Short mmCIF file of C-alpha atoms in Angstrom, two decimals:
data_model
loop_
_atom_site.label_atom_id
_atom_site.label_comp_id
_atom_site.label_asym_id
_atom_site.label_seq_id
_atom_site.Cartn_x
_atom_site.Cartn_y
_atom_site.Cartn_z
CA ILE A 128 233.31 13.07 149.12
CA THR A 129 235.60 12.87 145.84
CA GLY A 130 236.55 9.52 144.68
CA ALA A 131 233.14 8.69 146.24
CA THR A 132 231.88 5.66 144.43
CA GLY A 133 235.95 4.42 144.46
CA ASN A 134 237.50 1.80 147.71
CA THR A 135 238.18 4.97 150.15
CA GLY A 136 235.84 7.16 149.07
CA LYS A 137 232.51 5.42 149.34
CA PRO A 138 232.61 3.82 152.90
CA VAL A 139 233.43 7.58 153.66
CA ALA A 140 230.22 8.66 151.90
CA LEU A 141 228.30 5.82 153.09
CA GLY A 142 229.77 6.34 157.06
CA LEU A 143 228.96 10.14 156.87
CA LEU A 144 225.23 9.17 155.26
CA ALA A 145 224.64 6.69 157.55
CA ALA A 146 225.43 9.45 160.66
CA GLY A 147 222.38 12.34 159.21
CA HIS A 148 224.64 14.24 157.44
CA THR A 149 223.77 15.81 154.26
CA VAL A 150 226.79 15.07 151.92
CA ARG A 151 227.68 15.69 148.21
CA ILE A 152 229.60 13.82 145.83
CA ILE A 153 231.37 14.25 142.60
CA SER A 154 231.44 11.50 140.34
CA ARG A 155 231.68 10.80 136.63
CA ASP A 156 229.45 8.11 136.40
CA ALA A 157 226.02 8.53 138.11
CA ALA A 158 224.74 4.99 137.79
CA LYS A 159 228.24 4.23 139.70
CA ALA A 160 227.04 6.63 142.02
CA ILE A 161 223.31 4.68 142.23
CA THR A 162 224.15 2.94 145.69
CA LEU A 163 225.21 6.54 146.54
CA THR A 164 222.45 9.17 145.52
CA ASP A 165 219.82 6.10 146.53
CA LYS A 166 220.76 6.78 149.87
CA GLY A 167 220.45 10.26 150.16
CA ALA A 168 223.48 12.33 148.52
CA ILE A 169 223.92 14.73 146.05
CA LEU A 170 225.75 14.49 142.42
CA PHE A 171 227.87 16.91 140.85
CA THR A 172 228.62 15.12 137.50
CA GLY A 173 231.67 15.81 136.62
CA ASP A 174 235.49 15.76 137.48
CA THR A 175 237.54 17.52 140.20
CA SER A 176 239.87 19.09 137.24
CA ASP A 177 236.43 21.21 136.94
CA ALA A 178 237.34 24.10 138.81
CA ALA A 179 233.68 25.86 138.38
CA LEU A 180 232.62 22.49 139.11
CA VAL A 181 234.36 21.72 142.26
CA THR A 182 233.51 25.35 143.64
CA LYS A 183 229.32 24.72 143.25
CA ALA A 184 230.16 21.18 145.45
CA LEU A 185 232.12 22.85 147.88
CA THR A 186 230.07 25.73 148.49
CA GLY A 187 228.54 25.96 151.97
CA VAL A 188 230.11 22.17 153.30
CA ASP A 189 231.72 21.81 156.54
CA ALA A 190 234.41 19.51 155.49
CA ALA A 191 235.86 17.91 152.33
CA TYR A 192 237.67 14.40 151.26
CA PHE A 193 239.75 15.19 147.94
CA MET A 194 242.18 12.24 146.68
CA VAL A 195 243.47 12.58 143.25
CA PRO A 196 242.06 10.44 140.57
CA MET A 197 244.12 7.65 138.59
CA ASP A 198 244.52 8.13 135.26
CA TRP A 199 246.09 4.72 133.72
CA THR A 200 246.77 6.01 130.10
CA SER A 201 247.89 9.98 130.94
CA ALA A 202 250.51 11.21 128.46
CA ASP A 203 251.99 12.91 131.35
CA TYR A 204 250.80 11.92 135.16
CA THR A 205 252.17 13.97 137.34
CA ALA A 206 250.42 17.07 135.15
CA HIS A 207 247.42 15.34 134.76
CA GLN A 208 248.04 15.31 139.22
CA VAL A 209 248.45 18.77 139.79
CA LYS A 210 245.51 19.80 136.90
CA HIS A 211 243.12 18.40 139.97
CA VAL A 212 245.17 19.78 142.68
CA ASN A 213 245.53 22.79 141.26
CA ALA A 214 241.44 22.68 140.49
CA PHE A 215 240.91 21.63 143.81
CA ALA A 216 242.84 23.92 145.82
CA ALA A 217 241.04 26.91 143.31
CA ALA A 218 237.61 25.81 144.37
CA ALA A 219 238.70 25.28 148.44
CA LYS A 220 240.01 29.04 148.28
CA ALA A 221 236.80 30.43 146.85
CA THR A 222 234.71 29.15 149.49
CA GLY A 223 236.69 29.31 151.98
CA LEU A 224 236.64 25.67 152.91
CA LYS A 225 237.22 25.13 156.36
CA LYS A 226 238.06 21.21 157.11
CA LEU A 227 239.84 18.83 154.21
CA VAL A 228 240.92 14.94 155.00
CA THR A 229 243.37 14.29 151.75
CA LEU A 230 244.61 11.08 150.29
CA SER A 231 248.22 11.04 149.82
CA SER A 232 250.78 8.53 149.97
CA VAL A 233 254.08 7.22 151.75
CA GLY A 234 256.90 9.34 149.82
CA ALA A 235 254.86 12.35 149.59
CA HIS A 236 257.21 13.77 152.10
CA LEU A 237 260.02 13.76 148.92
CA PRO A 238 260.22 16.71 146.13
CA GLU A 239 261.49 14.68 143.42
CA GLY A 240 262.77 11.14 142.82
CA ASN A 241 258.95 9.50 143.71
CA GLY A 242 257.47 9.08 140.57
CA VAL A 243 253.53 8.83 140.84
CA VAL A 244 253.50 9.95 143.88
CA ASN A 245 255.37 13.60 143.49
CA GLY A 246 251.81 15.08 142.64
CA LEU A 247 251.00 13.66 146.01
CA TYR A 248 253.84 16.10 147.46
CA ARG A 249 252.76 19.16 144.98
CA MET A 250 248.84 18.55 146.77
CA GLU A 251 250.32 18.65 150.32
CA GLN A 252 252.29 22.01 149.41
CA ALA A 253 249.09 22.90 147.63
CA MET A 254 246.40 22.43 150.47
CA ASN A 255 249.40 23.56 153.41
CA ALA A 256 249.05 26.97 151.31
CA ILE A 257 245.50 27.13 151.71
CA PRO A 258 245.04 30.11 154.24
CA GLY A 259 242.75 29.39 157.55
CA LEU A 260 242.07 25.70 155.95
CA ASP A 261 242.79 22.91 158.29
CA VAL A 262 243.99 19.93 156.51
CA LEU A 263 244.96 16.29 157.29
CA HIS A 264 246.36 14.28 154.43
CA LEU A 265 246.72 10.85 155.03
CA ARG A 266 249.90 9.40 154.12
CA ALA A 267 248.38 5.77 153.10
CA THR A 268 250.85 2.79 152.38
CA TYR A 269 251.19 0.03 150.03
CA PHE A 270 247.61 -1.20 149.21
CA MET A 271 246.86 -4.54 149.92
CA GLU A 272 244.69 -3.99 146.89
CA ASN A 273 247.93 -3.75 144.69
CA THR A 274 247.98 -7.72 144.66
CA LEU A 275 244.40 -8.32 142.70
CA GLY A 276 246.13 -7.27 139.33
CA GLN A 277 248.15 -9.85 139.53
CA ALA A 278 245.07 -12.75 139.42
CA GLY A 279 246.37 -13.61 135.92
CA MET A 280 250.03 -13.83 136.21
CA ILE A 281 248.80 -16.38 138.76
CA LYS A 282 245.93 -18.42 136.36
CA GLN A 283 248.68 -17.50 133.13
CA ALA A 284 252.06 -18.46 134.59
CA GLY A 285 252.07 -19.93 138.28
CA ILE A 286 253.95 -16.50 139.97
CA MET A 287 253.48 -13.39 141.63
CA GLY A 288 255.68 -11.29 140.33
CA SER A 289 256.95 -6.97 140.21
CA PRO A 290 259.30 -4.83 140.04
CA VAL A 291 259.04 -4.55 144.05
CA LYS A 292 262.02 -6.08 146.38
CA ALA A 293 261.16 -10.12 147.25
CA ASP A 294 262.31 -9.37 150.89
CA LEU A 295 261.35 -6.13 151.09
CA LYS A 296 259.67 -5.74 154.56
CA ILE A 297 256.70 -2.82 153.70
CA PRO A 298 253.62 -2.66 155.50
CA MET A 299 250.65 -3.08 153.35
CA VAL A 300 247.25 -1.67 153.90
CA ALA A 301 243.75 -2.53 153.25
CA THR A 302 241.59 0.31 150.75
CA ARG A 303 238.94 -0.11 153.84
CA ASP A 304 241.01 0.66 156.71
CA ILE A 305 242.15 3.85 155.04
CA GLY A 306 238.26 4.83 154.69
CA ALA A 307 237.44 3.99 158.60
CA LYS A 308 240.50 6.39 159.21
CA ALA A 309 239.36 9.44 157.07
CA LEU A 310 235.34 8.65 157.98
CA ALA A 311 236.44 9.01 161.79
CA HIS A 312 238.17 12.14 161.45
CA LEU A 313 235.52 13.64 159.17
CA LEU A 314 232.89 12.74 161.93
CA SER A 315 235.34 14.34 164.48
CA LEU A 316 236.30 17.18 162.90
CA ASP A 317 239.69 16.24 165.82
CA PHE A 318 242.39 17.84 163.42
CA SER A 319 243.29 21.36 162.86
CA GLY A 320 246.74 23.54 161.10
CA LYS A 321 248.10 21.36 158.52
CA SER A 322 248.72 18.23 159.84
CA VAL A 323 250.15 14.39 158.47
CA GLU A 324 248.41 11.07 159.77
CA TYR A 325 250.37 7.46 157.99
CA VAL A 326 248.28 4.13 157.65
CA LEU A 327 249.73 1.68 157.99
CA GLY A 328 248.27 -1.46 158.29
CA PRO A 329 248.53 -3.88 160.53
CA ARG A 330 252.15 -4.79 160.10
CA ASP A 331 255.32 -4.71 157.83
CA MET A 332 256.00 -7.94 155.27
CA SER A 333 257.56 -9.21 152.16
CA TYR A 334 256.27 -9.83 148.71
CA ASN A 335 257.70 -13.61 150.11
CA GLU A 336 255.35 -13.51 152.33
CA ALA A 337 252.36 -12.45 151.27
CA ALA A 338 252.67 -14.34 148.31
CA GLY A 339 252.39 -17.91 150.53
CA ILE A 340 249.35 -16.09 152.88
CA LEU A 341 247.69 -15.33 149.34
CA GLY A 342 248.56 -18.64 147.78
CA SER A 343 247.66 -20.64 150.66
CA ALA A 344 244.19 -18.81 150.14
CA ILE A 345 243.57 -20.06 146.45
CA GLY A 346 245.01 -24.02 147.23
CA LYS A 347 248.57 -22.58 145.72
CA PRO A 348 250.69 -22.87 149.10
CA ASP A 349 253.66 -22.97 147.21
CA LEU A 350 253.28 -19.69 144.99
CA SER A 351 256.21 -18.17 144.61
CA TYR A 352 257.14 -14.52 144.68
CA VAL A 353 259.96 -13.26 141.35
CA GLN A 354 261.38 -9.04 141.08
CA PHE A 355 261.19 -8.48 137.72
CA PRO A 356 263.61 -6.46 136.14
CA TYR A 357 262.48 -2.75 135.92
CA ASP A 358 262.67 -2.69 132.27
CA GLN A 359 260.57 -5.35 131.87
CA ALA A 360 258.44 -4.69 134.17
CA GLU A 361 257.73 -1.16 132.74
CA GLN A 362 257.62 -2.67 129.28
CA ALA A 363 254.95 -5.19 129.96
CA MET A 364 252.80 -2.01 132.11
CA VAL A 365 252.90 -0.73 128.72
CA GLN A 366 251.94 -3.81 126.05
CA GLN A 367 249.96 -5.97 128.81
CA MET A 368 248.35 -3.78 131.32
CA GLY A 369 247.74 -1.04 128.67
CA ALA A 370 249.39 2.19 130.86
CA GLY A 371 250.45 5.03 128.99
CA PRO A 372 254.47 4.85 129.25
CA ASN A 373 255.06 7.83 131.11
CA VAL A 374 252.66 6.07 133.60
CA ALA A 375 254.73 3.38 133.32
CA LYS A 376 257.62 5.47 133.78
CA ARG A 377 256.45 7.31 136.89
CA LEU A 378 255.07 3.75 138.26
CA ILE A 379 258.72 2.61 137.88
CA GLU A 380 260.52 5.82 139.43
CA PHE A 381 257.97 5.25 142.88
CA VAL A 382 259.08 1.70 143.11
CA GLN A 383 263.00 2.28 142.96
CA CYS A 384 262.74 4.67 145.14
CA LEU A 385 261.11 2.07 147.35
CA ASN A 386 262.99 -0.48 147.25
CA GLU A 387 266.56 1.92 147.97
CA GLY A 388 264.64 2.52 151.16
CA HIS A 389 263.53 6.42 150.54
CA VAL A 390 259.57 6.26 150.65
CA MET A 391 259.62 5.00 153.86
CA GLU A 392 262.34 6.55 156.00
CA PRO A 393 260.54 9.30 157.78
CA VAL A 394 257.22 6.36 158.68
CA GLN A 395 257.23 4.97 161.97
CA ARG A 396 254.65 2.85 163.45
CA SER A 397 252.39 3.95 166.34
CA ALA A 398 248.81 2.06 167.92
CA SER A 399 247.20 5.35 166.34
CA ASN A 400 248.62 4.43 162.77
CA THR A 401 248.28 0.59 162.84
CA THR A 402 245.16 -0.43 161.05
CA PRO A 403 243.47 -3.90 161.74
CA THR A 404 242.84 -5.80 158.63
CA ASP A 405 245.61 -8.53 157.91
CA MET A 406 246.49 -9.70 154.32
CA LYS A 407 245.72 -12.77 155.98
CA ASP A 408 242.20 -11.07 156.19
CA PHE A 409 242.62 -9.54 153.13
CA ALA A 410 243.20 -13.34 151.33
CA ALA A 411 239.64 -14.35 151.14
CA THR A 412 238.99 -10.62 148.65
CA PHE A 413 241.73 -12.40 146.70
CA LYS A 414 240.64 -15.55 146.49
CA ALA A 415 237.24 -14.19 144.86
CA VAL A 416 238.96 -12.03 142.15
CA TYR A 417 241.23 -15.14 141.77
CA GLU A 418 238.14 -17.38 140.98
CA MET A 419 236.22 -14.49 138.49
CA ASN A 420 239.72 -14.19 136.90
#
């Protein structure tokens, strides 16, 4: 399991351990991984850009979960993504890996113009090119957790805001539901060939609606959402949030692609890709983070 201390990888690792599987994890931080290693997970210390390390971790395993780690300060974000993708793909080929679940994203069907998702398009292509590998790409939608970064803005400015259109209805998903999907597939190994599955949350909603739900949870029922111009949002990411200029540019490119409708073009909601956690359920998490801010 890669990303094993994160929002999706951790529930996958814990669930596999609880089911009695031997679980190997790759993590740069042994301290963060201690809740997993205490339960028997075998730690490979390092990251997925190290093909030799990944090869050791994948040798003899039945299946794997792969996600590309975020690097908020990367000088070239797509190059960062591709470095991890290429190392993992090389290790998967070398070890004859048979089953793989990846964390991909809506928008990964686009070969260009999709910003931070471009490396995930390349990931899907790279894993699909590995002979004999059954791979399932979980194309997750916009994370509910993305709203947590706005807690400080609400306290300081009394608003929520981002470059996403205020009235654009998009699916939003809780990361725990992505983890649950990945875990179910790794427990059952019920996929073959090269396949894609969307993970869409319970329903589509606008940021205007999300602001109302989250505002009510923190005692601000009139909380409003403001769409920021792309250039102002990009500048704020760099100057106030510490993003590298290239990362900020690629994030804005993705949001523009989202606002123009391209990201969701092939997405069709079904019972199987609809997950249970509603924004009203997630609001308790948002409230806890807001109160800690």
